Amino acid sequence: MITRLSGAVARGILVAVLIALPALVLPNVKADASQITLLMAMLAAFLTFAEYHAKSPSIVEFREAAPFNRLRFTALFMTVLVLSLIIKGQHAPSGLSGALSSIGLILGNAIDFPFSPVRLIVLMMPADADAQVVSNVRVAAGLSYLISLVAMFCFLVLVRMLNWPARKGAFNVWVNLPMFDPTAGGDVVTRLRRDARFNIAVGFLLPFFIPAVVKAAADLIDPITLANPQTLIWTISAWAFLPASMIMRGIAMGKIADMIQEKRRQTYARHRADGLQPA
């Protein structure tokens, strides 16, 4: 009880810090924006606390299959922190912000080739956009894309080499996949693999699809402006994090399907060795 309570409190505080991070780091944040950010941080902290303190699962997947959610949170936190420091460095330069800006500029220029996700998100900008804003978008896109790739690589290592999630014992599908109903019909392994392929495919296409949709809708609705620092940070962070999160979810569900298939194979082999017919 005490362990679950303290863990839920810690997670709620970390989520609140994540939401409030740009407002805390960036200079000259308006009072109205700070109040809205504080309200959102408190709401996110409460929802996170309620989810992790409850005995029964609700919507958060892989709640008991660390470090899946920790890795995703770390990737998003690092993305928001790095982009906030870069934007802050334009008003109050420092050695750290300068180094991050240089790394981001190198990465952004390296990935900014025809039909790449970075090129598409740069082309999403209006034709009359300020050159500094376009440069900020390129730098932010390059760094956030790199952080997402590193997070996906680390999770792939956990799955393929460190045997996640089986290394910590039995995997509880009900607790870790509360939105997945094993009794909904059809073979569980087939459904898990179908969902895994769907998540990986959508995650791969989203970095290309989102800028194209925003660009196509610019003539019908007022496009978002990335000149605002907080809008830039959260837009680029979501653009890089959501696809990576979906791909990681697809990899995880594929691994679970493999585990169930292997468990079935072992059960059938044991029944055959005992001279029984598996039910």
PDB file of C-alpha atoms in Angstrom:
ATOM      1  CA  MET A   1       0.000   0.000   0.000  1.00  0.00           C
ATOM      2  CA  ILE A   2       2.702   2.493   1.016  1.00  0.00           C
ATOM      3  CA  THR A   3       4.859   1.544  -1.960  1.00  0.00           C
ATOM      4  CA  ARG A   4       1.994   1.981  -4.416  1.00  0.00           C
ATOM      5  CA  LEU A   5       1.002   5.308  -2.854  1.00  0.00           C
ATOM      6  CA  SER A   6       4.528   6.724  -2.926  1.00  0.00           C
ATOM      7  CA  GLY A   7       5.046   5.515  -6.484  1.00  0.00           C
ATOM      8  CA  ALA A   8       1.791   7.133  -7.611  1.00  0.00           C
ATOM      9  CA  VAL A   9       2.722  10.429  -5.929  1.00  0.00           C
ATOM     10  CA  ALA A  10       6.194  10.430  -7.508  1.00  0.00           C
ATOM     11  CA  ARG A  11       4.772   9.726 -10.955  1.00  0.00           C
ATOM     12  CA  GLY A  12       2.188  12.476 -10.579  1.00  0.00           C
ATOM     13  CA  ILE A  13       4.854  15.000  -9.603  1.00  0.00           C
ATOM     14  CA  LEU A  14       7.081  13.998 -12.531  1.00  0.00           C
ATOM     15  CA  VAL A  15       4.224  14.387 -15.003  1.00  0.00           C
ATOM     16  CA  ALA A  16       3.385  17.806 -13.539  1.00  0.00           C
ATOM     17  CA  VAL A  17       7.018  18.876 -13.903  1.00  0.00           C
ATOM     18  CA  LEU A  18       6.997  17.701 -17.516  1.00  0.00           C
ATOM     19  CA  ILE A  19       3.894  19.738 -18.358  1.00  0.00           C
ATOM     20  CA  ALA A  20       5.231  22.837 -16.619  1.00  0.00           C
ATOM     21  CA  LEU A  21       8.809  22.484 -17.893  1.00  0.00           C
ATOM     22  CA  PRO A  22       8.655  24.918 -20.856  1.00  0.00           C
ATOM     23  CA  ALA A  23       6.948  27.562 -18.720  1.00  0.00           C
ATOM     24  CA  LEU A  24       9.600  27.101 -16.017  1.00  0.00           C
ATOM     25  CA  VAL A  25      12.577  27.257 -18.386  1.00  0.00           C
ATOM     26  CA  LEU A  26      11.528  29.822 -20.986  1.00  0.00           C
ATOM     27  CA  PRO A  27      11.835  33.518 -20.176  1.00  0.00           C
ATOM     28  CA  ASN A  28       9.071  36.106 -20.575  1.00  0.00           C
ATOM     29  CA  VAL A  29       6.169  33.671 -20.238  1.00  0.00           C
ATOM     30  CA  LYS A  30       2.854  35.503 -19.964  1.00  0.00           C
ATOM     31  CA  ALA A  31       0.870  35.221 -16.748  1.00  0.00           C
ATOM     32  CA  ASP A  32      -2.189  33.806 -18.516  1.00  0.00           C
ATOM     33  CA  ALA A  33      -0.100  31.085 -20.161  1.00  0.00           C
ATOM     34  CA  SER A  34       1.511  30.234 -16.820  1.00  0.00           C
ATOM     35  CA  GLN A  35      -1.888  29.846 -15.156  1.00  0.00           C
ATOM     36  CA  ILE A  36      -3.166  27.562 -17.913  1.00  0.00           C
ATOM     37  CA  THR A  37       0.029  25.517 -17.754  1.00  0.00           C
ATOM     38  CA  LEU A  38      -0.291  25.192 -13.970  1.00  0.00           C
ATOM     39  CA  LEU A  39      -3.893  24.013 -14.303  1.00  0.00           C
ATOM     40  CA  MET A  40      -2.960  21.423 -16.932  1.00  0.00           C
ATOM     41  CA  ALA A  41      -0.004  20.227 -14.847  1.00  0.00           C
ATOM     42  CA  MET A  42      -2.213  19.762 -11.780  1.00  0.00           C
ATOM     43  CA  LEU A  43      -4.843  17.904 -13.803  1.00  0.00           C
ATOM     44  CA  ALA A  44      -2.255  15.626 -15.414  1.00  0.00           C
ATOM     45  CA  ALA A  45      -0.669  14.940 -12.017  1.00  0.00           C
ATOM     46  CA  PHE A  46      -4.022  14.004 -10.496  1.00  0.00           C
ATOM     47  CA  LEU A  47      -4.947  11.675 -13.359  1.00  0.00           C
ATOM     48  CA  THR A  48      -1.551   9.991 -13.210  1.00  0.00           C
ATOM     49  CA  PHE A  49      -1.790   9.571  -9.450  1.00  0.00           C
ATOM     50  CA  ALA A  50      -5.294   8.119  -9.695  1.00  0.00           C
ATOM     51  CA  GLU A  51      -4.265   5.664 -12.399  1.00  0.00           C
ATOM     52  CA  TYR A  52      -1.191   4.315 -10.624  1.00  0.00           C
ATOM     53  CA  HIS A  53      -2.749   4.325  -7.152  1.00  0.00           C
ATOM     54  CA  ALA A  54      -5.796   2.306  -8.226  1.00  0.00           C
ATOM     55  CA  LYS A  55      -5.660  -1.462  -7.803  1.00  0.00           C
ATOM     56  CA  SER A  56      -7.593  -2.076 -11.012  1.00  0.00           C
ATOM     57  CA  PRO A  57      -6.197  -0.863 -14.350  1.00  0.00           C
ATOM     58  CA  SER A  58      -7.917   1.850 -16.346  1.00  0.00           C
ATOM     59  CA  ILE A  59      -6.258   3.175 -19.494  1.00  0.00           C
ATOM     60  CA  VAL A  60      -2.479   3.184 -18.937  1.00  0.00           C
ATOM     61  CA  GLU A  61      -0.946   0.206 -20.690  1.00  0.00           C
ATOM     62  CA  PHE A  62       2.045  -1.810 -19.430  1.00  0.00           C
ATOM     63  CA  ARG A  63       1.602  -0.382 -15.949  1.00  0.00           C
ATOM     64  CA  GLU A  64       3.417  -3.294 -14.338  1.00  0.00           C
ATOM     65  CA  ALA A  65       5.851  -3.968 -17.188  1.00  0.00           C
ATOM     66  CA  ALA A  66       8.705  -1.597 -16.454  1.00  0.00           C
ATOM     67  CA  PRO A  67      10.558   0.109 -17.989  1.00  0.00           C
ATOM     68  CA  PHE A  68       8.193   0.587 -20.970  1.00  0.00           C
ATOM     69  CA  ASN A  69       6.393   3.681 -19.672  1.00  0.00           C
ATOM     70  CA  ARG A  70       9.556   4.974 -17.972  1.00  0.00           C
ATOM     71  CA  LEU A  71      11.411   4.872 -21.262  1.00  0.00           C
ATOM     72  CA  ARG A  72       8.626   6.711 -23.076  1.00  0.00           C
ATOM     73  CA  PHE A  73       8.393   9.329 -20.333  1.00  0.00           C
ATOM     74  CA  THR A  74      12.169   9.822 -20.346  1.00  0.00           C
ATOM     75  CA  ALA A  75      12.190  10.307 -24.119  1.00  0.00           C
ATOM     76  CA  LEU A  76       9.406  12.897 -23.967  1.00  0.00           C
ATOM     77  CA  PHE A  77      10.967  14.641 -20.960  1.00  0.00           C
ATOM     78  CA  MET A  78      14.354  14.860 -22.648  1.00  0.00           C
ATOM     79  CA  THR A  79      12.779  16.187 -25.846  1.00  0.00           C
ATOM     80  CA  VAL A  80      10.864  18.928 -24.057  1.00  0.00           C
ATOM     81  CA  LEU A  81      13.866  19.824 -21.875  1.00  0.00           C
ATOM     82  CA  VAL A  82      16.323  20.011 -24.773  1.00  0.00           C
ATOM     83  CA  LEU A  83      14.005  22.109 -26.930  1.00  0.00           C
ATOM     84  CA  SER A  84      13.250  24.428 -24.006  1.00  0.00           C
ATOM     85  CA  LEU A  85      16.964  24.964 -23.348  1.00  0.00           C
ATOM     86  CA  ILE A  86      17.597  25.712 -27.012  1.00  0.00           C
ATOM     87  CA  ILE A  87      14.813  28.306 -27.165  1.00  0.00           C
ATOM     88  CA  LYS A  88      15.973  29.815 -23.875  1.00  0.00           C
ATOM     89  CA  GLY A  89      19.517  30.063 -25.260  1.00  0.00           C
ATOM     90  CA  GLN A  90      18.319  32.501 -27.906  1.00  0.00           C
ATOM     91  CA  HIS A  91      17.461  34.982 -25.134  1.00  0.00           C
ATOM     92  CA  ALA A  92      20.059  33.994 -22.518  1.00  0.00           C
ATOM     93  CA  PRO A  93      22.917  32.184 -24.284  1.00  0.00           C
ATOM     94  CA  SER A  94      24.921  29.587 -22.405  1.00  0.00           C
ATOM     95  CA  GLY A  95      27.454  26.926 -23.254  1.00  0.00           C
ATOM     96  CA  LEU A  96      24.884  24.141 -22.920  1.00  0.00           C
ATOM     97  CA  SER A  97      22.269  25.811 -25.082  1.00  0.00           C
ATOM     98  CA  GLY A  98      24.903  26.636 -27.686  1.00  0.00           C
ATOM     99  CA  ALA A  99      26.106  23.037 -27.813  1.00  0.00           C
ATOM    100  CA  LEU A 100      22.558  21.707 -28.109  1.00  0.00           C
ATOM    101  CA  SER A 101      21.769  24.205 -30.849  1.00  0.00           C
ATOM    102  CA  SER A 102      24.871  23.188 -32.792  1.00  0.00           C
ATOM    103  CA  ILE A 103      24.039  19.494 -32.475  1.00  0.00           C
ATOM    104  CA  GLY A 104      20.454  20.151 -33.502  1.00  0.00           C
ATOM    105  CA  LEU A 105      21.536  22.221 -36.494  1.00  0.00           C
ATOM    106  CA  ILE A 106      23.871  19.470 -37.684  1.00  0.00           C
ATOM    107  CA  LEU A 107      21.202  16.805 -37.244  1.00  0.00           C
ATOM    108  CA  GLY A 108      18.483  18.913 -38.803  1.00  0.00           C
ATOM    109  CA  ASN A 109      20.566  19.684 -41.887  1.00  0.00           C
ATOM    110  CA  ALA A 110      21.641  16.043 -42.171  1.00  0.00           C
ATOM    111  CA  ILE A 111      18.066  14.726 -42.054  1.00  0.00           C
ATOM    112  CA  ASP A 112      16.618  17.571 -44.126  1.00  0.00           C
ATOM    113  CA  PHE A 113      16.692  15.830 -47.492  1.00  0.00           C
ATOM    114  CA  PRO A 114      13.828  15.478 -50.021  1.00  0.00           C
ATOM    115  CA  PHE A 115      10.781  13.571 -48.703  1.00  0.00           C
ATOM    116  CA  SER A 116      12.305  13.143 -45.241  1.00  0.00           C
ATOM    117  CA  PRO A 117      10.099  13.836 -42.172  1.00  0.00           C
ATOM    118  CA  VAL A 118      12.195  16.893 -41.288  1.00  0.00           C
ATOM    119  CA  ARG A 119      11.873  18.307 -44.815  1.00  0.00           C
ATOM    120  CA  LEU A 120       8.109  17.790 -44.713  1.00  0.00           C
ATOM    121  CA  ILE A 121       7.682  19.546 -41.388  1.00  0.00           C
ATOM    122  CA  VAL A 122       9.823  22.453 -42.620  1.00  0.00           C
ATOM    123  CA  LEU A 123       7.691  22.678 -45.761  1.00  0.00           C
ATOM    124  CA  MET A 124       4.639  22.793 -43.511  1.00  0.00           C
ATOM    125  CA  MET A 125       5.656  26.305 -42.510  1.00  0.00           C
ATOM    126  CA  PRO A 126       4.005  29.231 -44.334  1.00  0.00           C
ATOM    127  CA  ALA A 127       5.936  30.717 -47.246  1.00  0.00           C
ATOM    128  CA  ASP A 128       6.330  34.035 -45.402  1.00  0.00           C
ATOM    129  CA  ALA A 129       7.577  32.449 -42.166  1.00  0.00           C
ATOM    130  CA  ASP A 130      10.513  34.113 -40.440  1.00  0.00           C
ATOM    131  CA  ALA A 131      13.880  32.534 -41.225  1.00  0.00           C
ATOM    132  CA  GLN A 132      14.686  32.167 -37.510  1.00  0.00           C
ATOM    133  CA  VAL A 133      11.430  30.301 -36.894  1.00  0.00           C
ATOM    134  CA  VAL A 134      12.163  27.946 -39.803  1.00  0.00           C
ATOM    135  CA  SER A 135      15.649  27.335 -38.414  1.00  0.00           C
ATOM    136  CA  ASN A 136      14.187  26.632 -34.964  1.00  0.00           C
ATOM    137  CA  VAL A 137      11.771  24.115 -36.477  1.00  0.00           C
ATOM    138  CA  ARG A 138      14.591  22.337 -38.331  1.00  0.00           C
ATOM    139  CA  VAL A 139      16.805  22.187 -35.238  1.00  0.00           C
ATOM    140  CA  ALA A 140      13.946  21.019 -32.999  1.00  0.00           C
ATOM    141  CA  ALA A 141      12.837  18.400 -35.513  1.00  0.00           C
ATOM    142  CA  GLY A 142      16.337  16.994 -35.872  1.00  0.00           C
ATOM    143  CA  LEU A 143      16.936  16.673 -32.137  1.00  0.00           C
ATOM    144  CA  SER A 144      13.492  15.322 -31.276  1.00  0.00           C
ATOM    145  CA  TYR A 145      13.699  12.759 -34.071  1.00  0.00           C
ATOM    146  CA  LEU A 146      17.086  11.583 -32.785  1.00  0.00           C
ATOM    147  CA  ILE A 147      15.796  11.220 -29.211  1.00  0.00           C
ATOM    148  CA  SER A 148      12.834   9.190 -30.464  1.00  0.00           C
ATOM    149  CA  LEU A 149      15.105   6.909 -32.485  1.00  0.00           C
ATOM    150  CA  VAL A 150      17.347   6.347 -29.457  1.00  0.00           C
ATOM    151  CA  ALA A 151      14.309   5.499 -27.313  1.00  0.00           C
ATOM    152  CA  MET A 152      13.063   2.981 -29.888  1.00  0.00           C
ATOM    153  CA  PHE A 153      16.517   1.410 -30.170  1.00  0.00           C
ATOM    154  CA  CYS A 154      16.818   1.083 -26.382  1.00  0.00           C
ATOM    155  CA  PHE A 155      13.414  -0.580 -26.174  1.00  0.00           C
ATOM    156  CA  LEU A 156      14.291  -2.940 -29.010  1.00  0.00           C
ATOM    157  CA  VAL A 157      17.408  -3.967 -27.073  1.00  0.00           C
ATOM    158  CA  LEU A 158      15.264  -4.580 -23.985  1.00  0.00           C
ATOM    159  CA  VAL A 159      12.906  -6.794 -25.974  1.00  0.00           C
ATOM    160  CA  ARG A 160      15.374  -8.741 -28.095  1.00  0.00           C
ATOM    161  CA  MET A 161      18.382  -9.044 -25.814  1.00  0.00           C
ATOM    162  CA  LEU A 162      17.101  -8.580 -22.251  1.00  0.00           C
ATOM    163  CA  ASN A 163      13.889 -10.589 -22.729  1.00  0.00           C
ATOM    164  CA  TRP A 164      11.401  -7.890 -21.721  1.00  0.00           C
ATOM    165  CA  PRO A 165       8.876  -8.354 -20.115  1.00  0.00           C
ATOM    166  CA  ALA A 166       9.452 -11.986 -19.107  1.00  0.00           C
ATOM    167  CA  ARG A 167      12.618 -11.205 -17.134  1.00  0.00           C
ATOM    168  CA  LYS A 168      10.484  -9.938 -14.219  1.00  0.00           C
ATOM    169  CA  GLY A 169       8.168 -12.939 -14.053  1.00  0.00           C
ATOM    170  CA  ALA A 170       4.726 -13.668 -15.456  1.00  0.00           C
ATOM    171  CA  PHE A 171       3.068 -11.052 -17.651  1.00  0.00           C
ATOM    172  CA  ASN A 172      -0.476 -10.110 -16.586  1.00  0.00           C
ATOM    173  CA  VAL A 173      -2.435  -9.232 -19.726  1.00  0.00           C
ATOM    174  CA  TRP A 174      -5.383  -7.799 -17.771  1.00  0.00           C
ATOM    175  CA  VAL A 175      -3.251  -5.345 -15.795  1.00  0.00           C
ATOM    176  CA  ASN A 176      -0.859  -4.355 -18.577  1.00  0.00           C
ATOM    177  CA  LEU A 177      -3.356  -4.246 -21.462  1.00  0.00           C
ATOM    178  CA  PRO A 178      -6.577  -2.957 -19.872  1.00  0.00           C
ATOM    179  CA  MET A 179      -8.018  -1.862 -23.237  1.00  0.00           C
ATOM    180  CA  PHE A 180      -7.430  -5.283 -24.820  1.00  0.00           C
ATOM    181  CA  ASP A 181     -10.183  -7.847 -24.317  1.00  0.00           C
ATOM    182  CA  PRO A 182      -8.844 -11.400 -24.751  1.00  0.00           C
ATOM    183  CA  THR A 183     -12.420 -12.749 -24.914  1.00  0.00           C
ATOM    184  CA  ALA A 184     -13.608 -10.433 -27.699  1.00  0.00           C
ATOM    185  CA  GLY A 185     -13.378 -13.236 -30.267  1.00  0.00           C
ATOM    186  CA  GLY A 186     -10.738 -14.699 -32.502  1.00  0.00           C
ATOM    187  CA  ASP A 187      -7.353 -16.031 -31.595  1.00  0.00           C
ATOM    188  CA  VAL A 188      -5.498 -13.831 -29.099  1.00  0.00           C
ATOM    189  CA  VAL A 189      -2.135 -14.285 -30.805  1.00  0.00           C
ATOM    190  CA  THR A 190      -3.554 -13.334 -34.205  1.00  0.00           C
ATOM    191  CA  ARG A 191      -5.211 -10.220 -32.798  1.00  0.00           C
ATOM    192  CA  LEU A 192      -2.087  -9.144 -30.940  1.00  0.00           C
ATOM    193  CA  ARG A 193       0.063  -9.540 -34.040  1.00  0.00           C
ATOM    194  CA  ARG A 194      -2.473  -7.658 -36.143  1.00  0.00           C
ATOM    195  CA  ASP A 195      -2.495  -4.797 -33.632  1.00  0.00           C
ATOM    196  CA  ALA A 196       1.323  -4.869 -33.518  1.00  0.00           C
ATOM    197  CA  ARG A 197       1.614  -4.546 -37.294  1.00  0.00           C
ATOM    198  CA  PHE A 198      -0.999  -1.780 -37.338  1.00  0.00           C
ATOM    199  CA  ASN A 199       0.792   0.257 -34.648  1.00  0.00           C
ATOM    200  CA  ILE A 200       4.183  -0.102 -36.315  1.00  0.00           C
ATOM    201  CA  ALA A 201       2.800   0.872 -39.727  1.00  0.00           C
ATOM    202  CA  VAL A 202       0.922   3.907 -38.390  1.00  0.00           C
ATOM    203  CA  GLY A 203       3.908   4.959 -36.291  1.00  0.00           C
ATOM    204  CA  PHE A 204       6.157   4.821 -39.341  1.00  0.00           C
ATOM    205  CA  LEU A 205       3.734   6.868 -41.476  1.00  0.00           C
ATOM    206  CA  LEU A 206       2.744   9.533 -38.924  1.00  0.00           C
ATOM    207  CA  PRO A 207       5.892  11.734 -39.263  1.00  0.00           C
ATOM    208  CA  PHE A 208       5.141  11.969 -42.978  1.00  0.00           C
ATOM    209  CA  PHE A 209       1.358  12.148 -42.678  1.00  0.00           C
ATOM    210  CA  ILE A 210       0.985  14.871 -40.031  1.00  0.00           C
ATOM    211  CA  PRO A 211       2.846  17.657 -41.923  1.00  0.00           C
ATOM    212  CA  ALA A 212       1.005  16.748 -45.133  1.00  0.00           C
ATOM    213  CA  VAL A 213      -2.392  16.997 -43.423  1.00  0.00           C
ATOM    214  CA  VAL A 214      -1.517  20.297 -41.742  1.00  0.00           C
ATOM    215  CA  LYS A 215      -0.273  21.721 -45.039  1.00  0.00           C
ATOM    216  CA  ALA A 216      -3.383  20.567 -46.900  1.00  0.00           C
ATOM    217  CA  ALA A 217      -5.695  21.986 -44.231  1.00  0.00           C
ATOM    218  CA  ALA A 218      -3.914  25.358 -44.117  1.00  0.00           C
ATOM    219  CA  ASP A 219      -6.208  26.717 -46.830  1.00  0.00           C
ATOM    220  CA  LEU A 220      -9.356  25.743 -44.907  1.00  0.00           C
ATOM    221  CA  ILE A 221      -8.436  26.640 -41.318  1.00  0.00           C
ATOM    222  CA  ASP A 222      -5.955  28.940 -39.652  1.00  0.00           C
ATOM    223  CA  PRO A 223      -2.711  26.971 -39.435  1.00  0.00           C
ATOM    224  CA  ILE A 224      -0.910  26.665 -36.123  1.00  0.00           C
ATOM    225  CA  THR A 225       1.881  29.136 -35.651  1.00  0.00           C
ATOM    226  CA  LEU A 226       5.224  27.815 -34.477  1.00  0.00           C
ATOM    227  CA  ALA A 227       6.506  31.294 -33.745  1.00  0.00           C
ATOM    228  CA  ASN A 228       5.293  30.870 -30.150  1.00  0.00           C
ATOM    229  CA  PRO A 229       8.037  29.003 -28.251  1.00  0.00           C
ATOM    230  CA  GLN A 230       5.721  26.762 -26.223  1.00  0.00           C
ATOM    231  CA  THR A 231       3.657  25.882 -29.298  1.00  0.00           C
ATOM    232  CA  LEU A 232       6.865  25.007 -31.140  1.00  0.00           C
ATOM    233  CA  ILE A 233       8.123  22.812 -28.294  1.00  0.00           C
ATOM    234  CA  TRP A 234       4.920  20.834 -27.816  1.00  0.00           C
ATOM    235  CA  THR A 235       4.134  20.505 -31.523  1.00  0.00           C
ATOM    236  CA  ILE A 236       7.563  19.138 -32.442  1.00  0.00           C
ATOM    237  CA  SER A 237       7.667  16.954 -29.334  1.00  0.00           C
ATOM    238  CA  ALA A 238       4.306  15.398 -30.198  1.00  0.00           C
ATOM    239  CA  TRP A 239       5.320  15.000 -33.852  1.00  0.00           C
ATOM    240  CA  ALA A 240       8.359  12.936 -32.835  1.00  0.00           C
ATOM    241  CA  PHE A 241       7.029  11.212 -29.702  1.00  0.00           C
ATOM    242  CA  LEU A 242       3.660   9.877 -30.870  1.00  0.00           C
ATOM    243  CA  PRO A 243       5.048   7.827 -33.796  1.00  0.00           C
ATOM    244  CA  ALA A 244       7.871   6.456 -31.643  1.00  0.00           C
ATOM    245  CA  SER A 245       5.388   5.552 -28.907  1.00  0.00           C
ATOM    246  CA  MET A 246       3.162   3.700 -31.369  1.00  0.00           C
ATOM    247  CA  ILE A 247       6.096   1.775 -32.819  1.00  0.00           C
ATOM    248  CA  MET A 248       7.246   0.804 -29.311  1.00  0.00           C
ATOM    249  CA  ARG A 249       3.701  -0.333 -28.510  1.00  0.00           C
ATOM    250  CA  GLY A 250       3.651  -2.417 -31.674  1.00  0.00           C
ATOM    251  CA  ILE A 251       6.970  -4.042 -30.773  1.00  0.00           C
ATOM    252  CA  ALA A 252       5.667  -4.763 -27.264  1.00  0.00           C
ATOM    253  CA  MET A 253       2.442  -6.352 -28.478  1.00  0.00           C
ATOM    254  CA  GLY A 254       4.361  -8.460 -30.979  1.00  0.00           C
ATOM    255  CA  LYS A 255       6.597  -9.678 -28.154  1.00  0.00           C
ATOM    256  CA  ILE A 256       3.584 -10.588 -26.024  1.00  0.00           C
ATOM    257  CA  ALA A 257       2.096 -12.537 -28.929  1.00  0.00           C
ATOM    258  CA  ASP A 258       5.366 -14.456 -29.257  1.00  0.00           C
ATOM    259  CA  MET A 259       5.341 -15.197 -25.514  1.00  0.00           C
ATOM    260  CA  ILE A 260       1.795 -16.574 -25.659  1.00  0.00           C
ATOM    261  CA  GLN A 261       2.660 -18.655 -28.707  1.00  0.00           C
ATOM    262  CA  GLU A 262       5.736 -20.065 -26.961  1.00  0.00           C
ATOM    263  CA  LYS A 263       3.720 -20.829 -23.829  1.00  0.00           C
ATOM    264  CA  ARG A 264       1.210 -22.730 -25.941  1.00  0.00           C
ATOM    265  CA  ARG A 265       3.972 -24.700 -27.632  1.00  0.00           C
ATOM    266  CA  GLN A 266       5.455 -25.697 -24.274  1.00  0.00           C
ATOM    267  CA  THR A 267       2.032 -26.698 -22.951  1.00  0.00           C
ATOM    268  CA  TYR A 268       1.265 -28.827 -25.985  1.00  0.00           C
ATOM    269  CA  ALA A 269       4.691 -30.461 -25.810  1.00  0.00           C
ATOM    270  CA  ARG A 270       4.200 -31.272 -22.132  1.00  0.00           C
ATOM    271  CA  HIS A 271       0.785 -32.807 -22.795  1.00  0.00           C
ATOM    272  CA  ARG A 272       2.181 -34.921 -25.602  1.00  0.00           C
ATOM    273  CA  ALA A 273       5.023 -36.102 -23.364  1.00  0.00           C
ATOM    274  CA  ASP A 274       2.467 -37.140 -20.747  1.00  0.00           C
ATOM    275  CA  GLY A 275       0.438 -38.968 -23.364  1.00  0.00           C
ATOM    276  CA  LEU A 276      -2.485 -36.542 -23.068  1.00  0.00           C
ATOM    277  CA  GLN A 277      -4.383 -34.626 -25.724  1.00  0.00           C
ATOM    278  CA  PRO A 278      -4.285 -30.871 -25.083  1.00  0.00           C
ATOM    279  CA  ALA A 279      -7.718 -29.293 -24.603  1.00  0.00           C
TER     280      ALA A 279
END
